[in-house]
Amino acid sequence: MVNETKGLLVVISGPSGAGKGTICKKLMEKNNFWLSVSATTRSPRAGEENAKSYYFLTRDEFEEKIKCNDFLEYAEVYGNLYGTPRSSVMEMIDNGKNVILEIDIQGALKVKEAFPEGVFIFILPPSMEELKNRIIGRGSETPESLMTRFKSAYKEINYVSKYNYAVVNDEVALAVEKIQGILVAEKCRVDRIKEDILDNKEGIVHEQFYD
Ligand code: ADP
Ligand code: 5GP
């Protein structure tokens, strides 16, 4: 049998309001993935819990962690710092877990440099009008922060070409299905599994042709 020892590192980005959080939640309900919890200096929104939504830190606490090299990546997004804890992510991947990072584009590009074997997925809204409606509908932003996020979206969409896959989030269920399909295909990529296959021919032949 193929021994897929390492998990996938799946990076999901896209403009604010495109539906990343909604999609990741559904992916987690349907699959045995591990969603990394980031640290941030932004204040919690209604309903957000420390250590579940984010680790909410002061700027001093965050900067201390930067000094200690505790982040796989970090970035300033809309005036606040956000970072991915390094040790828990690496531990999960080494233990064969598929790990999802829902992070901004600057962070994703840093991860891509350090970890090119990751799977980089960009979530797009069906239209800019719908994007605006979704951010307003979420009710989480002041008029100023809504405009900041909306204006940033125009620039951010240009970065889609740096990603491996683009998924339009028209219907959540369909977007989730597309991502599941992408990950199944990624798990079958020869460059990920050829060593396991070549080292274990007996198991492969048995599994594929005689079972
Ligand atoms: P992001 O994490 O990318 O900022 P969210 O997941 O918070 O975006 O989604 C923004 C808003 O849009 C939320 O209110 C969410 O319920 C809604 N939403 C997400 N996906 C869809 C969709 N496919 N159709 C309609 N509304 C959606
Ligand atoms: P929000 O404040 O809406 O939760 O997130 C704002 C942005 O920060 C989103 O684009 C989100 O993907 C991004 N983000 C969340 N966690 C991280 C992280 O650990 N690193 C980086 N670079 N971006 C993050």
XYZ file of N, CA and C and ligand atoms in Angstrom:
684
model
N 0.833 -1.200 0.000
C 0.000 0.000 0.000
C 0.868 1.249 0.000
N 0.413 2.280 -0.714
C 1.189 3.522 -0.744
C 1.175 4.154 0.635
N 2.344 4.547 1.071
C 2.466 5.118 2.404
C 2.636 6.632 2.284
N 1.508 7.353 2.282
C 1.595 8.813 2.129
C 1.903 9.401 3.494
N 3.208 9.507 3.784
C 3.568 9.855 5.146
C 3.288 11.312 5.495
N 3.615 12.225 4.583
C 3.457 13.642 4.929
C 2.084 14.155 4.502
N 1.532 15.067 5.321
C 0.258 15.680 4.943
C 0.480 16.805 3.939
N -0.629 17.248 3.311
C -0.545 18.393 2.389
C -0.616 19.687 3.189
N 0.090 20.700 2.697
C -0.098 22.043 3.251
C -0.944 22.812 2.241
N -2.166 23.132 2.624
C -3.117 23.767 1.708
C -3.305 25.220 2.139
N -3.002 26.148 1.232
C -3.096 27.567 1.561
C -4.279 28.164 0.809
N -5.202 28.756 1.565
C -6.400 29.339 0.966
C -6.384 30.850 1.194
N -6.408 31.611 0.106
C -6.461 33.071 0.219
C -7.509 33.620 -0.730
N -7.660 34.930 -0.674
C -8.624 35.605 -1.535
C -9.084 36.856 -0.841
N -9.783 37.740 -1.545
C -10.182 38.998 -0.917
C -11.147 38.805 0.248
N -11.155 39.752 1.150
C -12.063 39.716 2.287
C -13.498 39.650 1.760
N -14.288 38.751 2.296
C -15.687 38.621 1.891
C -15.908 37.595 0.785
N -14.832 37.048 0.215
C -14.994 36.067 -0.881
C -15.616 34.766 -0.367
N -15.444 34.506 0.941
C -16.070 33.306 1.512
C -15.065 32.283 2.022
N -13.829 32.714 2.274
C -12.775 31.770 2.708
C -13.163 31.088 4.021
N -13.605 31.901 4.978
C -13.942 31.352 6.295
C -15.089 30.358 6.193
N -16.102 30.722 5.408
C -17.275 29.860 5.235
C -16.863 28.536 4.601
N -16.027 28.618 3.574
C -15.589 27.407 2.858
C -14.726 26.532 3.779
N -13.815 27.155 4.501
C -12.932 26.364 5.380
C -13.748 25.637 6.443
N -14.761 26.304 6.967
C -15.604 25.677 7.992
C -16.260 24.412 7.415
N -16.802 24.539 6.212
C -17.457 23.386 5.577
C -16.446 22.271 5.286
N -15.257 22.675 4.811
C -14.218 21.673 4.520
C -13.873 20.890 5.779
N -13.837 21.601 6.904
C -13.478 20.944 8.163
C -14.576 19.979 8.609
N -15.833 20.345 8.328
C -16.942 19.459 8.733
C -16.915 18.151 7.941
N -16.455 18.250 6.672
C -16.565 17.095 5.779
C -15.290 16.274 5.699
N -14.179 16.766 6.214
C -12.901 16.075 6.017
C -12.100 16.091 7.298
N -11.127 15.208 7.297
C -10.260 15.119 8.450
C -9.048 16.040 8.274
N -9.314 17.334 8.036
C -8.225 18.299 7.889
C -7.967 18.988 9.224
N -6.847 19.657 9.287
C -6.533 20.432 10.484
C -6.374 21.884 10.058
N -7.222 22.750 10.640
C -7.186 24.175 10.287
C -6.304 24.908 11.289
N -5.245 25.511 10.772
C -4.323 26.213 11.676
C -5.014 27.447 12.260
N -4.834 27.668 13.559
C -5.369 28.880 14.207
C -4.249 29.914 14.245
N -4.498 31.062 13.608
C -3.483 32.115 13.531
C -3.482 32.967 14.794
N -2.415 33.740 14.933
C -2.372 34.772 15.973
C -2.669 36.111 15.305
N -3.298 37.003 16.038
C -3.547 38.342 15.485
C -3.570 39.394 16.584
N -3.293 40.631 16.162
C -3.404 41.752 17.106
C -4.758 42.451 16.949
N -5.613 41.973 16.015
C -6.917 42.655 15.903
C -7.838 42.222 17.037
N -8.849 43.054 17.318
C -9.769 42.735 18.416
C -10.745 41.651 17.964
N -11.203 40.843 18.917
C -12.173 39.797 18.551
C -13.485 40.408 18.058
N -14.106 39.764 17.052
C -15.458 40.149 16.629
C -16.454 39.405 17.507
N -17.708 39.864 17.471
C -18.753 39.187 18.256
C -18.749 37.694 17.899
N -18.719 36.855 18.913
C -18.788 35.409 18.677
C -17.424 34.747 18.502
N -16.363 35.536 18.336
C -15.036 34.921 18.164
C -14.444 34.561 19.530
N -13.843 33.378 19.574
C -13.259 32.920 20.844
C -11.753 32.798 20.736
N -11.062 33.192 21.819
C -9.602 33.057 21.828
C -9.224 31.587 21.689
N -8.193 31.339 20.855
C -7.645 29.990 20.614
C -8.537 29.149 19.702
N -9.724 29.661 19.349
C -10.571 28.933 18.387
C -10.579 29.697 17.061
N -10.954 30.981 17.126
C -10.958 31.801 15.900
C -9.524 32.258 15.623
N -8.924 32.814 16.620
C -7.535 33.306 16.577
C -6.964 33.217 17.986
N -5.651 33.322 18.073
C -5.019 33.655 19.354
C -4.919 35.182 19.347
N -5.693 35.835 20.209
C -5.701 37.295 20.225
C -4.566 37.789 21.125
N -3.604 38.488 20.519
C -2.408 38.929 21.247
C -2.291 40.455 21.216
N -1.573 41.002 22.173
C -1.227 42.428 22.091
C -0.086 42.549 21.073
N 0.160 43.776 20.635
C 1.245 43.981 19.670
C 2.594 43.562 20.280
N 2.775 43.854 21.563
C 4.043 43.471 22.231
C 4.211 41.948 22.243
N 3.127 41.261 22.569
C 3.195 39.781 22.615
C 3.511 39.226 21.221
N 2.864 39.828 20.217
C 3.084 39.350 18.844
C 4.540 39.578 18.442
N 5.045 40.792 18.762
C 6.426 41.112 18.353
C 7.446 40.212 19.053
N 7.128 39.810 20.269
C 8.000 38.889 21.004
C 8.073 37.546 20.253
N 6.933 37.113 19.749
C 6.894 35.846 19.007
C 7.648 35.960 17.680
N 7.599 37.142 17.067
C 8.377 37.334 15.830
C 9.865 37.154 16.162
N 10.286 37.779 17.261
C 11.712 37.695 17.658
C 12.128 36.253 17.887
N 11.232 35.464 18.458
C 11.555 34.062 18.767
C 11.393 33.151 17.552
N 11.092 33.737 16.368
C 10.925 32.950 15.131
C 9.792 31.922 15.243
N 8.743 32.307 15.980
C 7.634 31.377 16.227
C 6.660 31.289 15.059
N 6.788 32.198 14.075
C 5.819 32.195 12.967
C 6.416 31.609 11.694
N 5.614 30.792 11.030
C 5.978 30.282 9.700
C 5.957 31.448 8.717
N 5.008 32.335 8.905
C 4.904 33.591 8.163
C 4.087 34.535 9.013
N 4.247 35.834 8.776
C 3.334 36.811 9.374
C 3.262 38.009 8.439
N 2.193 38.786 8.595
C 2.029 39.953 7.718
C 1.138 40.965 8.411
N 1.275 42.212 7.986
C 0.364 43.258 8.462
C -0.777 43.341 7.449
N -1.994 43.151 7.928
C -3.171 43.176 7.036
C -4.170 44.173 7.609
N -4.566 45.152 6.814
C -5.515 46.194 7.247
C -5.142 46.758 8.629
N -3.842 46.991 8.852
C -3.406 47.655 10.091
C -3.191 46.739 11.281
N -3.436 45.454 11.143
C -3.176 44.523 12.248
C -2.208 43.433 11.804
N -1.505 42.862 12.801
C -0.578 41.772 12.494
C -1.305 40.429 12.580
N -0.970 39.542 11.647
C -1.519 38.184 11.623
C -0.351 37.233 11.376
N -0.328 36.088 12.063
C 0.772 35.151 11.838
C 0.364 33.705 12.053
N 1.061 32.814 11.335
C 0.802 31.370 11.422
C 1.826 30.729 12.364
N 1.369 30.097 13.451
C 2.313 29.430 14.360
C 3.070 28.319 13.627
N 4.394 28.368 13.710
C 5.216 27.434 12.939
C 5.150 25.997 13.472
N 5.359 25.829 14.792
C 5.629 24.470 15.291
C 4.421 23.551 15.122
N 3.208 24.063 15.411
C 2.039 23.178 15.329
C 1.786 22.749 13.881
N 1.986 23.680 12.933
C 1.745 23.348 11.527
C 2.727 22.266 11.053
N 4.005 22.455 11.357
C 5.016 21.499 10.882
C 4.802 20.117 11.510
N 4.415 20.146 12.786
C 4.174 18.878 13.502
C 3.027 18.102 12.846
N 1.949 18.812 12.515
C 0.787 18.162 11.894
C 1.157 17.565 10.539
N 1.873 18.346 9.724
C 2.254 17.856 8.390
C 3.145 16.620 8.525
N 4.103 16.693 9.433
C 5.005 15.551 9.628
C 4.242 14.309 10.097
N 3.121 14.535 10.809
C 2.314 13.399 11.279
C 1.278 12.955 10.260
N 1.372 13.486 9.040
C 0.491 13.013 7.969
C -0.851 13.710 7.873
N -1.052 14.762 8.668
C -2.324 15.498 8.613
C -2.307 16.500 7.471
N -3.428 16.664 6.790
C -3.551 17.735 5.804
C -3.897 19.018 6.554
N -3.078 20.034 6.346
C -3.218 21.278 7.119
C -3.727 22.395 6.211
N -4.709 23.149 6.701
C -5.220 24.289 5.928
C -4.794 25.588 6.598
N -4.215 26.488 5.798
C -3.926 27.846 6.276
C -4.838 28.795 5.533
N -5.627 29.566 6.269
C -6.457 30.587 5.619
C -5.774 31.912 5.902
N -4.968 32.357 4.947
C -4.107 33.515 5.215
C -4.123 34.491 4.028
N -3.611 35.697 4.262
C -3.661 36.705 3.202
C -2.573 36.436 2.156
N -2.603 37.247 1.097
C -1.738 36.977 -0.058
C -0.252 37.156 0.274
N 0.075 38.200 1.042
C 1.486 38.393 1.411
C 2.017 37.168 2.139
N 1.194 36.665 3.080
C 1.598 35.483 3.844
C 1.712 34.260 2.947
N 0.752 34.117 2.034
C 0.751 32.948 1.143
C 2.018 32.940 0.279
N 2.414 34.111 -0.184
C 3.610 34.156 -1.046
C 4.870 33.805 -0.247
N 4.886 34.184 1.025
C 6.039 33.808 1.869
C 6.061 32.293 2.081
N 4.880 31.724 2.317
C 4.821 30.268 2.517
C 5.251 29.563 1.228
N 4.848 30.126 0.075
C 5.173 29.472 -1.203
C 6.690 29.418 -1.416
N 7.378 30.479 -1.001
C 8.851 30.473 -1.131
C 9.472 29.383 -0.272
N 8.976 29.278 0.964
C 9.576 28.325 1.910
C 9.080 26.906 1.667
N 7.891 26.775 1.062
C 7.206 25.486 1.005
C 6.520 25.341 -0.355
N 7.320 25.273 -1.455
C 6.700 25.281 -2.792
C 5.812 24.070 -3.068
N 5.989 22.990 -2.292
C 5.154 21.791 -2.501
C 3.743 21.959 -1.925
N 3.455 23.100 -1.299
C 2.104 23.380 -0.807
C 1.122 23.511 -1.970
N -0.167 23.502 -1.623
C -1.222 23.653 -2.635
C -1.854 25.024 -2.393
N -1.755 25.899 -3.402
C -2.152 27.293 -3.206
C -3.450 27.572 -3.972
N -4.499 27.858 -3.203
C -5.849 27.996 -3.792
C -6.368 29.411 -3.536
N -6.841 30.053 -4.610
C -7.339 31.424 -4.504
C -8.863 31.395 -4.646
N -9.565 31.955 -3.662
C -11.037 31.986 -3.711
C -11.481 33.328 -4.293
N -12.307 33.246 -5.349
C -12.805 34.454 -6.009
C -14.303 34.612 -5.753
N -14.760 35.864 -5.631
C -16.216 36.059 -5.568
C -16.782 35.974 -6.983
N -18.092 35.720 -7.137
C -18.646 35.672 -8.497
C -18.599 37.032 -9.187
N -18.632 38.135 -8.407
C -18.518 39.485 -8.986
C -18.098 40.439 -7.873
N -17.650 41.634 -8.257
C -17.245 42.608 -7.235
C -18.473 43.133 -6.483
N -19.577 43.242 -7.201
C -20.826 43.694 -6.560
C -21.225 42.711 -5.449
N -21.144 41.431 -5.775
C -21.503 40.398 -4.792
C -20.508 40.422 -3.620
N -19.240 40.693 -3.936
C -18.239 40.766 -2.857
C -18.639 41.858 -1.853
N -18.988 43.027 -2.409
C -19.370 44.140 -1.540
C -20.595 43.754 -0.702
N -21.586 43.144 -1.353
C -22.802 42.741 -0.623
C -22.486 41.755 0.494
N -21.537 40.856 0.227
C -21.198 39.860 1.264
C -20.511 40.517 2.457
N -19.605 41.469 2.172
C -18.919 42.108 3.316
C -19.949 42.911 4.125
N -20.844 43.623 3.425
C -21.882 44.389 4.131
C -22.779 43.417 4.909
N -23.171 42.329 4.245
C -24.076 41.344 4.854
C -23.481 40.708 6.102
N -22.168 40.558 6.125
C -21.518 39.946 7.299
C -21.640 40.862 8.512
N -21.755 42.166 8.254
C -22.007 43.127 9.332
C -20.837 43.295 10.279
N -19.624 42.952 9.836
C -18.480 42.970 10.753
C -17.645 44.238 10.605
N -17.904 45.064 9.590
C -16.984 46.165 9.295
C -17.641 47.529 9.491
N -16.825 48.510 9.848
C -17.265 49.903 9.838
C -17.259 50.347 8.363
N -17.919 51.463 8.027
C -17.886 51.919 6.629
C -16.450 52.105 6.123
N -15.543 52.585 7.007
C -14.147 52.799 6.576
C -13.460 51.470 6.280
N -13.608 50.521 7.212
C -12.894 49.246 6.994
C -13.520 48.471 5.831
N -14.809 48.704 5.589
C -15.446 48.089 4.416
C -14.767 48.611 3.147
N -14.573 49.943 3.080
C -13.957 50.534 1.886
C -12.521 50.054 1.724
N -11.775 49.962 2.854
C -10.376 49.491 2.782
C -10.343 48.090 2.189
N -11.208 47.224 2.702
C -11.213 45.829 2.254
C -11.653 45.732 0.790
N -12.646 46.534 0.443
C -13.179 46.467 -0.919
C -12.138 46.980 -1.928
N -11.469 48.098 -1.572
C -10.445 48.634 -2.492
C -9.276 47.651 -2.624
N -8.887 47.049 -1.501
C -7.775 46.085 -1.538
C -8.108 44.917 -2.455
N -9.399 44.559 -2.509
C -9.806 43.389 -3.290
C -9.400 43.545 -4.757
N -9.540 44.772 -5.288
C -9.190 44.986 -6.704
C -7.717 44.660 -6.956
N -6.857 45.072 -6.011
C -5.409 44.798 -6.172
C -5.124 43.319 -5.949
N -5.797 42.763 -4.916
C -5.486 41.375 -4.523
C -5.788 40.380 -5.646
N -6.850 40.645 -6.390
C -7.265 39.684 -7.428
C -6.162 39.510 -8.487
N -5.318 40.552 -8.666
C -4.210 40.425 -9.631
C -3.223 39.318 -9.248
N -3.226 38.932 -7.966
C -2.258 37.918 -7.513
C -2.712 36.491 -7.783
N -3.882 36.351 -8.384
C -4.394 34.997 -8.633
C -3.383 34.170 -9.433
N -2.604 34.850 -10.295
C -1.664 34.106 -11.163
C -0.521 33.454 -10.376
N -0.338 33.839 -9.122
C 0.730 33.219 -8.302
C 0.259 31.910 -7.671
N -1.033 31.627 -7.789
C -1.615 30.452 -7.117
C -1.702 29.274 -8.088
N -1.911 28.078 -7.551
C -2.062 26.897 -8.405
C -3.491 26.742 -8.914
N -4.456 27.173 -8.102
C -5.870 26.965 -8.449
C -6.688 28.202 -8.096
N -7.712 28.460 -8.931
C -8.683 29.533 -8.632
C -10.062 28.890 -8.537
N -10.769 29.181 -7.445
C -12.105 28.603 -7.240
C -13.091 29.752 -7.031
N -14.095 29.852 -7.910
C -15.122 30.895 -7.739
C -16.142 30.391 -6.722
N -16.384 31.202 -5.699
C -17.348 30.817 -4.666
C -18.716 31.416 -4.995
N -19.408 30.735 -5.886
C -20.770 31.153 -6.214
C -21.696 30.456 -5.226
N -21.698 29.124 -5.293
C -22.428 28.289 -4.314
C -21.396 27.672 -3.385
N -21.588 27.791 -2.087
C -20.583 27.274 -1.143
C -20.337 25.769 -1.370
N -21.429 25.016 -1.502
C -21.277 23.549 -1.605
C -20.446 23.173 -2.839
N -20.650 23.917 -3.920
C -19.921 23.627 -5.157
C -18.434 23.990 -5.009
N -18.181 25.116 -4.367
C -16.788 25.542 -4.149
C -16.061 24.507 -3.287
N -16.756 23.998 -2.267
C -16.153 22.999 -1.375
C -15.858 21.718 -2.166
N -16.795 21.329 -3.020
C -16.593 20.118 -3.847
C -15.369 20.280 -4.750
N -15.238 21.480 -5.343
C -14.085 21.717 -6.233
C -12.782 21.579 -5.445
N -12.757 22.121 -4.251
C -11.524 22.045 -3.451
C -11.228 20.599 -3.063
N -12.268 19.863 -2.726
C -12.042 18.443 -2.394
C -11.456 17.711 -3.604
N -11.973 18.036 -4.797
C -11.452 17.421 -6.028
C -9.991 17.775 -6.252
N -9.658 19.038 -6.021
C -8.265 19.490 -6.182
C -7.355 18.683 -5.245
N -7.816 18.486 -4.019
C -6.946 17.823 -3.030
C -6.805 16.328 -3.317
N -7.857 15.718 -3.832
C -7.753 14.303 -4.228
C -6.708 14.188 -5.339
N -6.788 15.092 -6.336
C -5.823 15.047 -7.446
C -4.403 15.294 -6.951
N -4.261 16.261 -6.029
C -2.922 16.559 -5.499
C -2.314 15.349 -4.802
N -3.159 14.585 -4.092
C -2.672 13.398 -3.372
C -2.187 12.311 -4.333
N -2.688 12.354 -5.588
C -2.309 11.341 -6.592
C -1.143 11.802 -7.453
N -0.624 12.986 -7.227
C 0.452 13.473 -8.106
C 1.688 12.608 -7.967
N 2.218 12.210 -9.108
C 3.353 11.285 -9.115
C 4.539 11.875 -8.352
N 4.764 13.183 -8.497
C 5.926 13.740 -7.794
C 5.777 13.685 -6.279
N 4.553 13.505 -5.775
C 4.381 13.375 -4.328
C 4.544 11.926 -3.866
N 4.187 10.969 -4.730
C 4.083 9.584 -4.225
C 5.019 8.595 -4.904
N 5.839 9.081 -5.876
C 6.612 8.092 -6.646
C 7.563 7.280 -5.779
N 8.184 7.911 -4.774
C 9.108 7.144 -3.938
C 8.385 6.016 -3.201
N 7.190 6.335 -2.685
C 6.410 5.318 -1.968
C 6.067 4.167 -2.905
N 5.706 4.501 -4.154
C 5.304 3.455 -5.105
C 6.517 2.596 -5.454
N 7.652 3.246 -5.778
C 8.814 2.493 -6.224
C 9.406 1.648 -5.107
N 9.247 2.118 -3.858
C 9.790 1.359 -2.720
C 8.863 0.224 -2.300
N 7.677 0.180 -2.837
C 6.671 -0.725 -2.283
C 5.816 -1.354 -3.382
N 6.516 -1.912 -4.401
C 5.791 -2.381 -5.592
C 4.826 -3.512 -5.262
N 5.231 -4.400 -4.343
C 4.365 -5.548 -4.012
C 3.005 -5.047 -3.560
N 3.038 -4.092 -2.639
C 1.795 -3.541 -2.075
C 0.937 -2.887 -3.132
N 1.556 -2.146 -4.041
C 0.804 -1.432 -5.074
C 0.095 -2.426 -5.979
N 0.861 -3.422 -6.473
C 0.305 -4.392 -7.401
C -0.870 -5.099 -6.736
N -0.659 -5.495 -5.485
C -1.707 -6.195 -4.762
C -2.960 -5.310 -4.672
N -2.733 -4.068 -4.219
C -3.858 -3.170 -3.973
C -4.636 -2.871 -5.252
N -3.901 -2.579 -6.339
C -4.601 -2.089 -7.522
C -5.162 -3.184 -8.408
N -4.548 -4.364 -8.422
C -4.967 -5.356 -9.414
C -5.592 -6.617 -8.844
N -5.381 -6.924 -7.587
C -5.869 -8.213 -7.087
C -6.951 -8.090 -6.042
N -7.181 -6.865 -5.509
C -8.193 -6.745 -4.438
C -9.606 -6.786 -5.001
P -13.932 35.757 4.101
O -13.533 34.747 5.137
O -13.339 35.474 2.753
O -13.680 37.180 4.526
P -16.646 34.961 4.836
O -16.566 33.483 4.823
O -16.676 35.663 6.161
O -15.519 35.612 3.901
O -17.944 35.331 3.991
C -18.390 36.694 3.885
C -19.917 36.713 3.956
O -20.441 36.122 2.779
C -20.473 35.920 5.136
O -21.592 36.622 5.661
C -20.892 34.584 4.494
O -21.988 34.016 5.176
C -21.291 35.012 3.093
N -21.029 33.997 2.054
C -19.937 33.198 1.925
N -20.041 32.409 0.829
C -21.210 32.718 0.241
C -21.887 32.248 -0.924
N -21.362 31.315 -1.727
N -23.079 32.791 -1.243
C -23.630 33.749 -0.447
N -23.054 34.243 0.674
C -21.853 33.742 1.024
P -10.017 38.881 9.332
O -9.615 40.066 10.151
O -11.155 39.207 8.377
O -10.273 37.649 10.163
O -8.772 38.520 8.417
C -8.197 39.506 7.625
C -7.214 38.867 6.665
O -6.114 38.309 7.388
C -7.808 37.739 5.822
O -7.363 37.927 4.472
C -7.192 36.498 6.427
O -7.042 35.468 5.457
C -5.824 37.033 6.843
N -5.157 36.184 7.829
C -5.711 35.471 8.839
N -4.763 34.794 9.510
C -3.581 35.078 8.904
C -2.228 34.655 9.125
O -1.892 33.880 10.005
N -1.286 35.177 8.294
C -1.593 36.050 7.284
N -0.587 36.469 6.507
N -2.851 36.445 7.041
C -3.832 35.970 7.849
